[in-house]
PDB file of C-alpha atoms in Angstrom:
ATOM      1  CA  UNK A   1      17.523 -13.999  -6.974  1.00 69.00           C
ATOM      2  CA  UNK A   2      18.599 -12.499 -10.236  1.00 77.00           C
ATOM      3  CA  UNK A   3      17.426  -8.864 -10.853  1.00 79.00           C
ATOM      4  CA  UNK A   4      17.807  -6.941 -14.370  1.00 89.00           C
ATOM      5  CA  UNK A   5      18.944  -3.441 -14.375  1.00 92.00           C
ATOM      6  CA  UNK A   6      15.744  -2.264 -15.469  1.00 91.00           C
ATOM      7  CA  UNK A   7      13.634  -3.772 -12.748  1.00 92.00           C
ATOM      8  CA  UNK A   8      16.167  -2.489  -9.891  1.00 95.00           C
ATOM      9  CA  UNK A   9      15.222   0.941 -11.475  1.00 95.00           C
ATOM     10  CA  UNK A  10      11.527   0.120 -11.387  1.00 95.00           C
ATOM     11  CA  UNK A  11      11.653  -1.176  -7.662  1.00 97.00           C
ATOM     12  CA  UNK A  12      13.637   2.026  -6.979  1.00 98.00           C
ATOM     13  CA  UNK A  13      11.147   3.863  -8.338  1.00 97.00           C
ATOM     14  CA  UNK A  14       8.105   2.892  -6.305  1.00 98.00           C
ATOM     15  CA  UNK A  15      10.366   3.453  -3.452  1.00 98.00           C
ATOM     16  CA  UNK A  16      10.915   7.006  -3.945  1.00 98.00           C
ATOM     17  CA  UNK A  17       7.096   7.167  -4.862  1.00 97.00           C
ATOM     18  CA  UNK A  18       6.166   5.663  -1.670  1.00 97.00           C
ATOM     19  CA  UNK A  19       8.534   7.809   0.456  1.00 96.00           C
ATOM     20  CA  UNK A  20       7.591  10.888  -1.270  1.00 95.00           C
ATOM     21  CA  UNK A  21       4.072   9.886  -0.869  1.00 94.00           C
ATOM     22  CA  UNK A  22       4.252  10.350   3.034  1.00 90.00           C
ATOM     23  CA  UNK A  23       5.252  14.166   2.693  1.00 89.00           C
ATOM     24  CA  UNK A  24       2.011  14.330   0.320  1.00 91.00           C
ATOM     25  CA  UNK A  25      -0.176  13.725   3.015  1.00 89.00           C
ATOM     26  CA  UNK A  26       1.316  17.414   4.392  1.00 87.00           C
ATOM     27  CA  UNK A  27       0.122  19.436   1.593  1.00 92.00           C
ATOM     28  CA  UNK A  28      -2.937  16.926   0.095  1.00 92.00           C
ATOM     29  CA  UNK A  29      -6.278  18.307   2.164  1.00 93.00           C
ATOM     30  CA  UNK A  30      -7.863  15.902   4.226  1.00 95.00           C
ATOM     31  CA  UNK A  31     -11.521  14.988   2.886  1.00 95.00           C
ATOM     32  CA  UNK A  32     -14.339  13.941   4.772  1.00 96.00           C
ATOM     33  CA  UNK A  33     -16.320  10.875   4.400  1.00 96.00           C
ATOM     34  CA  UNK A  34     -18.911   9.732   6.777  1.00 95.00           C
ATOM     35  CA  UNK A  35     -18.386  12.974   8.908  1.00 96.00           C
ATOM     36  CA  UNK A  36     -14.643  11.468   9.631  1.00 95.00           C
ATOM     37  CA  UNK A  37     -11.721  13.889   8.369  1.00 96.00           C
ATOM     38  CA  UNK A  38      -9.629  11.324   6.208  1.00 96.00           C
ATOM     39  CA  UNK A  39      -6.138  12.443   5.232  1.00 94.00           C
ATOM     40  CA  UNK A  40      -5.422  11.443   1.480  1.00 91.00           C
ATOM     41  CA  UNK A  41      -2.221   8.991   2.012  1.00 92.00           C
ATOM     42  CA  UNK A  42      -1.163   7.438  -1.536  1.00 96.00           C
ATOM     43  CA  UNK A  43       0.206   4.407   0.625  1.00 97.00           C
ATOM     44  CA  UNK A  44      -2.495   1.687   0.003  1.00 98.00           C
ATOM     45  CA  UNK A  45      -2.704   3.050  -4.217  1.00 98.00           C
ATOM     46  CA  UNK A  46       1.061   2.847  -4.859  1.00 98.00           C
ATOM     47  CA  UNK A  47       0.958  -0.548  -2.585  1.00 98.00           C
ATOM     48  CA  UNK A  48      -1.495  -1.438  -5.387  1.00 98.00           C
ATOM     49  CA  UNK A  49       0.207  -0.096  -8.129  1.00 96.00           C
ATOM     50  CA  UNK A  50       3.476  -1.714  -7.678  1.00 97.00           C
ATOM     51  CA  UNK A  51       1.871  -4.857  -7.953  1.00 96.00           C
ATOM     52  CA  UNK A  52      -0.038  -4.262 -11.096  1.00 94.00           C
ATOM     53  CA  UNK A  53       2.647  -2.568 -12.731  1.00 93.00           C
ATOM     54  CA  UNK A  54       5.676  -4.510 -11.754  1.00 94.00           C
ATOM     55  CA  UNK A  55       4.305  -7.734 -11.192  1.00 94.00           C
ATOM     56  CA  UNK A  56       4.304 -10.005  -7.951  1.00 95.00           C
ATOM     57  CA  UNK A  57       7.994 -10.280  -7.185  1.00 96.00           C
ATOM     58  CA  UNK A  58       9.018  -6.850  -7.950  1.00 96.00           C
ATOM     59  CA  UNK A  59       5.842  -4.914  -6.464  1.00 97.00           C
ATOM     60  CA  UNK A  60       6.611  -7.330  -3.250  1.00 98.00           C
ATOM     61  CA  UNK A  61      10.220  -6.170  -3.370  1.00 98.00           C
ATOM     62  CA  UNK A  62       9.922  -2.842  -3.705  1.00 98.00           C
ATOM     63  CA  UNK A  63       7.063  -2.591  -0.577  1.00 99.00           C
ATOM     64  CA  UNK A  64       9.960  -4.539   1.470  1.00 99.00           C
ATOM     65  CA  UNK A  65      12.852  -2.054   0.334  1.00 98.00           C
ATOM     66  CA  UNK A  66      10.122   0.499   1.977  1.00 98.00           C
ATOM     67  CA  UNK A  67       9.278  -1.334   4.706  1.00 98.00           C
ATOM     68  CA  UNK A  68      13.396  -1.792   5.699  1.00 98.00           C
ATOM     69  CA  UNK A  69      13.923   2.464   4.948  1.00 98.00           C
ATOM     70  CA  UNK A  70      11.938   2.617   8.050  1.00 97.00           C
ATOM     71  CA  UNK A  71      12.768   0.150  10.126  1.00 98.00           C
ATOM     72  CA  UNK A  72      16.468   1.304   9.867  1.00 98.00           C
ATOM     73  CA  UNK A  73      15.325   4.591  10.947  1.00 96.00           C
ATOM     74  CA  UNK A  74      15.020   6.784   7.570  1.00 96.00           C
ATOM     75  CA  UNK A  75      11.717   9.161   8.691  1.00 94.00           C
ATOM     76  CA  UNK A  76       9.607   7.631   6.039  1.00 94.00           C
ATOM     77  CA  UNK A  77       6.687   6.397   8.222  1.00 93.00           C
ATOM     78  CA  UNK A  78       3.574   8.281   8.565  1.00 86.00           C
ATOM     79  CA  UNK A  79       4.374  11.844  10.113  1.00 79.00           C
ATOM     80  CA  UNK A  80       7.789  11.461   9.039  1.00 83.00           C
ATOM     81  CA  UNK A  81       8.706   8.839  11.294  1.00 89.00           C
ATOM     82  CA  UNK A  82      10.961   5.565  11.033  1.00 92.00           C
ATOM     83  CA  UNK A  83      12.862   3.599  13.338  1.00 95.00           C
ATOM     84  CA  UNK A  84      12.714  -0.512  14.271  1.00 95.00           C
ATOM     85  CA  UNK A  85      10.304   0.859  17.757  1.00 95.00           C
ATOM     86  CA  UNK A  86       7.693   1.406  14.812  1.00 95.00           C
ATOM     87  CA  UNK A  87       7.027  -2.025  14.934  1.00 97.00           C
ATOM     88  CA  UNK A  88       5.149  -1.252  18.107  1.00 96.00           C
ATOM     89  CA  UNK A  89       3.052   1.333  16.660  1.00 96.00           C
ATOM     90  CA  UNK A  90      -0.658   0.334  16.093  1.00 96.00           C
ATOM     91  CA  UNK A  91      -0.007   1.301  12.541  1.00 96.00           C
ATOM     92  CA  UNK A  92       2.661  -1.135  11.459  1.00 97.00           C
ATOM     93  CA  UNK A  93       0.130  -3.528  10.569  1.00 98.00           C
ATOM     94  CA  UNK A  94      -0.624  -1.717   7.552  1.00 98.00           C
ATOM     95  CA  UNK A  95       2.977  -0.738   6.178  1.00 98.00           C
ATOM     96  CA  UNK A  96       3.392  -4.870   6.361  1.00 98.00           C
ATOM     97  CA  UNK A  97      -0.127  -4.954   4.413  1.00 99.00           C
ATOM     98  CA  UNK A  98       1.726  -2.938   1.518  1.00 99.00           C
ATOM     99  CA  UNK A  99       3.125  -6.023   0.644  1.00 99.00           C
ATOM    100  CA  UNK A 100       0.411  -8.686   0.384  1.00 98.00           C
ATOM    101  CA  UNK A 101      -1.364  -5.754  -1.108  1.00 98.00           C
ATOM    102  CA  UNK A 102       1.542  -5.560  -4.295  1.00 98.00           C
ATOM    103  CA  UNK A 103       1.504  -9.401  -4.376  1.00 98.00           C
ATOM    104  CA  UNK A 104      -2.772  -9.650  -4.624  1.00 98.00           C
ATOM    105  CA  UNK A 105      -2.993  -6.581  -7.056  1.00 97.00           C
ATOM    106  CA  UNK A 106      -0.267  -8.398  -9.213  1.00 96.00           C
ATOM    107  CA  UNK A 107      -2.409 -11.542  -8.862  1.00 96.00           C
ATOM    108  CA  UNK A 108      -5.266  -9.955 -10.762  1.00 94.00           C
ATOM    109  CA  UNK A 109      -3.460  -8.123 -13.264  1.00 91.00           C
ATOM    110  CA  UNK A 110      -1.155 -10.971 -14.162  1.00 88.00           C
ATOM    111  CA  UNK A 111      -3.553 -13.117 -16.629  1.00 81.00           C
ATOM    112  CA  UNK A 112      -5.262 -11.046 -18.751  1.00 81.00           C
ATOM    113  CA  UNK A 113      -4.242  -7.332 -18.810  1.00 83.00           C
ATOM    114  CA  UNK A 114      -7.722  -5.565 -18.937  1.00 90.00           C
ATOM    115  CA  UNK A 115      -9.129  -2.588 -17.555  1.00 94.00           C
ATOM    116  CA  UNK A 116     -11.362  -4.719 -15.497  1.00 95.00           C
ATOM    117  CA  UNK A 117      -8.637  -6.643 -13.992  1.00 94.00           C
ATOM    118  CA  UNK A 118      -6.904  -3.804 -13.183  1.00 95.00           C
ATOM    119  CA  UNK A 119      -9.618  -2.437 -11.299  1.00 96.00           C
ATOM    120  CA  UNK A 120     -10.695  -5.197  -9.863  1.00 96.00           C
ATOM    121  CA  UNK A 121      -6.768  -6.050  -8.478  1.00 96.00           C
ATOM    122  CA  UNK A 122      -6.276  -2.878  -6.992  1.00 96.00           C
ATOM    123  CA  UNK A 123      -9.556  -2.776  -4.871  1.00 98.00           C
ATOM    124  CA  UNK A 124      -9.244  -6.447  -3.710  1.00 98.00           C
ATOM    125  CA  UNK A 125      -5.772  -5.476  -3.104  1.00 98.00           C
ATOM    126  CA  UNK A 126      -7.103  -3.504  -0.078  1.00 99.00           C
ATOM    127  CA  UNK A 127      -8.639  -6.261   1.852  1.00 99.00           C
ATOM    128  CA  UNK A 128      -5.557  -8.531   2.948  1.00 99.00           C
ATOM    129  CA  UNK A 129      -4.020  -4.647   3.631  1.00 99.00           C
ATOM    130  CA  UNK A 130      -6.823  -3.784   5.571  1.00 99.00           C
ATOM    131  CA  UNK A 131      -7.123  -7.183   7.312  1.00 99.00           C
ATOM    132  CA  UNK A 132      -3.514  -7.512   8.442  1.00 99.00           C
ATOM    133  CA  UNK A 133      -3.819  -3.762   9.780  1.00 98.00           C
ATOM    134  CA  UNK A 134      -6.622  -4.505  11.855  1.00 99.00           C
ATOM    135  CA  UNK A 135      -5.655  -7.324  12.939  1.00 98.00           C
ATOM    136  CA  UNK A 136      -2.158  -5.834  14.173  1.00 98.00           C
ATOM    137  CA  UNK A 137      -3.456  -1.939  15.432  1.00 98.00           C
ATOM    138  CA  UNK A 138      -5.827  -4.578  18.024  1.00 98.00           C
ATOM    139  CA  UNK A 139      -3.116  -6.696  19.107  1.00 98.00           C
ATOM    140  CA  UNK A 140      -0.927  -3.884  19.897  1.00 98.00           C
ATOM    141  CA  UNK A 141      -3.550  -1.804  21.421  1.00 97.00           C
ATOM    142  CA  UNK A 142      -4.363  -5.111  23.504  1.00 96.00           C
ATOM    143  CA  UNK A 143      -1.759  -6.583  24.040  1.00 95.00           C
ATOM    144  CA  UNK A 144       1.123  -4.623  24.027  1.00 96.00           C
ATOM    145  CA  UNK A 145      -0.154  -1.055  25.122  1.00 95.00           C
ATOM    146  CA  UNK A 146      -2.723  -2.696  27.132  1.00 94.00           C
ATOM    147  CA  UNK A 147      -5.863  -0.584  26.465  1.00 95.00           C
ATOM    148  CA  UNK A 148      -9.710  -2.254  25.590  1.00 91.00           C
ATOM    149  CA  UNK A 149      -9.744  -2.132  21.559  1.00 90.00           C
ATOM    150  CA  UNK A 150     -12.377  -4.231  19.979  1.00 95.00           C
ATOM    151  CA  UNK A 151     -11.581  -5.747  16.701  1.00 97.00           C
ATOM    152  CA  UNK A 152     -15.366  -4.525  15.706  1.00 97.00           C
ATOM    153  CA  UNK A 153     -14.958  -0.931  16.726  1.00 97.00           C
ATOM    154  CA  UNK A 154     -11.258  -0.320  15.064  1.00 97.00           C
ATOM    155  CA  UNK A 155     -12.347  -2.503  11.801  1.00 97.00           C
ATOM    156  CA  UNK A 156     -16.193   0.076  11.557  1.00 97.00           C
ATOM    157  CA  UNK A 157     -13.786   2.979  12.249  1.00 97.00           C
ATOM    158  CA  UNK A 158     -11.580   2.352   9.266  1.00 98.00           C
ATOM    159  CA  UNK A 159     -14.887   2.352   6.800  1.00 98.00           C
ATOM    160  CA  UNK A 160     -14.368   6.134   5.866  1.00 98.00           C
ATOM    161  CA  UNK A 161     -10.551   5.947   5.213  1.00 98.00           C
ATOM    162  CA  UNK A 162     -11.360   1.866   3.431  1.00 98.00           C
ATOM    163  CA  UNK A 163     -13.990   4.390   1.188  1.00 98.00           C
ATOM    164  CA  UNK A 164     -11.112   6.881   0.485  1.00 98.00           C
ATOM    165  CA  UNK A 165      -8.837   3.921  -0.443  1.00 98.00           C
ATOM    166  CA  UNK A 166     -11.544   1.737  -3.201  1.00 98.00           C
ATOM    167  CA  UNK A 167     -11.566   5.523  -4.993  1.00 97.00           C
ATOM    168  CA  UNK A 168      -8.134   6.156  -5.138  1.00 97.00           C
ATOM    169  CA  UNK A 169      -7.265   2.993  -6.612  1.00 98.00           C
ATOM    170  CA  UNK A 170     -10.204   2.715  -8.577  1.00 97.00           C
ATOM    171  CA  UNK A 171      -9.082   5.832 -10.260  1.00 96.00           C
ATOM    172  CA  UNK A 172      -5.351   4.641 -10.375  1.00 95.00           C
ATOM    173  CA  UNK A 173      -6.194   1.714 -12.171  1.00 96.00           C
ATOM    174  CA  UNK A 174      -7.683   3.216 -14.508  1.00 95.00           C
ATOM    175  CA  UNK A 175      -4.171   5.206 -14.935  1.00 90.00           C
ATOM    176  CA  UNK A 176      -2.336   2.166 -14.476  1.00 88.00           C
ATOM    177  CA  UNK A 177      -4.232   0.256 -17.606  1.00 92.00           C
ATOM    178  CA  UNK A 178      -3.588   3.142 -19.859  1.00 90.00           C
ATOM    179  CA  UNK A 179       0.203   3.198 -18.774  1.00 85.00           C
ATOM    180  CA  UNK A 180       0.315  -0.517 -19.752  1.00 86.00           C
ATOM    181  CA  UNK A 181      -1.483   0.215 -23.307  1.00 85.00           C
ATOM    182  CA  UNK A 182       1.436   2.680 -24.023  1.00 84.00           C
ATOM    183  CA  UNK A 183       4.527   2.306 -22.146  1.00 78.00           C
ATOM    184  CA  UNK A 184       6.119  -1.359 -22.163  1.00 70.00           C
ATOM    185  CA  UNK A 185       7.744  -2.109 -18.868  1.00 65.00           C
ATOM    186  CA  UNK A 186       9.855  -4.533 -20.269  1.00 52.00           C
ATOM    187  CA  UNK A 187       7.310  -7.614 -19.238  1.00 47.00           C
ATOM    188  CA  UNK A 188       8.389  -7.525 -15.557  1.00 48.00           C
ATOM    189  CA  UNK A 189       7.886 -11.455 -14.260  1.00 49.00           C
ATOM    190  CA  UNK A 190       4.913 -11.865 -11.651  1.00 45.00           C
ATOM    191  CA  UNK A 191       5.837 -14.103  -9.077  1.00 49.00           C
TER     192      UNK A 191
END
């Protein structure tokens, strides 16, 4: 796989954006929704963004380059964490979300660049992300740490922070079209 200079430096980018992201969370206050306190993590929008703005391949590679940070033990997990025992953690699921999220976000954008599309990309973006979280947090909770999780209880207790998420990226995508409309990132290839 063949990379240009300037799309190394755009994967790099979201990198840093989504490390950086996870020491937000720290100083962002939480909001509440539903009567839940929901922490404002950036995760699921830059998942989102990378996709639109960088296309399939690139948004996909730069969620990865994340993904490996951690695994290698860099603390850029939730909480500052990191390490390849994360894969353990009820969480994981989502942090491997981040990438079908890039790749479906790109999907939408990738046609016809419209405000619409944009929007429309970065919210369906959060349903395989959501889905593969789900579906991981229960098997660990089941099946690794051994303690009664039903898939209906964890899925209706991630509403409030899945209502968080549609707003953030709503209002991202609205960012993200007007970034396109002025700033050419050299025509990154979806794929």
């Amino acid at each position: 796989m063949h990379f240009r200079t300037i799309e190394m430096a755009y994967v790099a980018l979201f990198v840093a954006l989504s490390v950086v992201s996870i020491y937000l969370v720290r100083i962002l206050p939480p909001v509440m929704i539903l009567g839940v306190t929901v922490p404002i993590s950036l995760m699921p929008m830059i998942s989102a963004l990378a996709g639109a703005l960088l296309g399939g391949r690139l948004g996909v590679m730069a969620m990865f380059l994340y993904l490996l940070l951690g695994l290698v033990g860099l603390p850029v997990y939730a909480e500052g964490t990191g390490g390849f025992i994360y894969i353990v953690s009820p969480t994981f699921g989502f942090i491997l979300g981040y990438l079908l999220s890039a790749y479906v976000s790109a999907w939408f954008v990738r046609r016809k660049k419209s405000l619409f599309r944009f929007q429309l990309g970065m919210v369906v973006s959060l349903l395989p992300l959501y889905a593969v979280g789900i579906l991981y947090m229960w098997a660990i909770l089941g099946f690794y740490l051994h303690k009664e999780a039903s898939l209906i209880y964890i899925a209706l207790g991630m509403i409030p922070y899945f209502i968080k998420d549609v707003a953030v990226n709503l209002l991202f995508a609205v960012v993200a079209y007007g970034v396109t409309k002025r700033v050419n990132l050299a025509a990154p290839r979806v794929g």
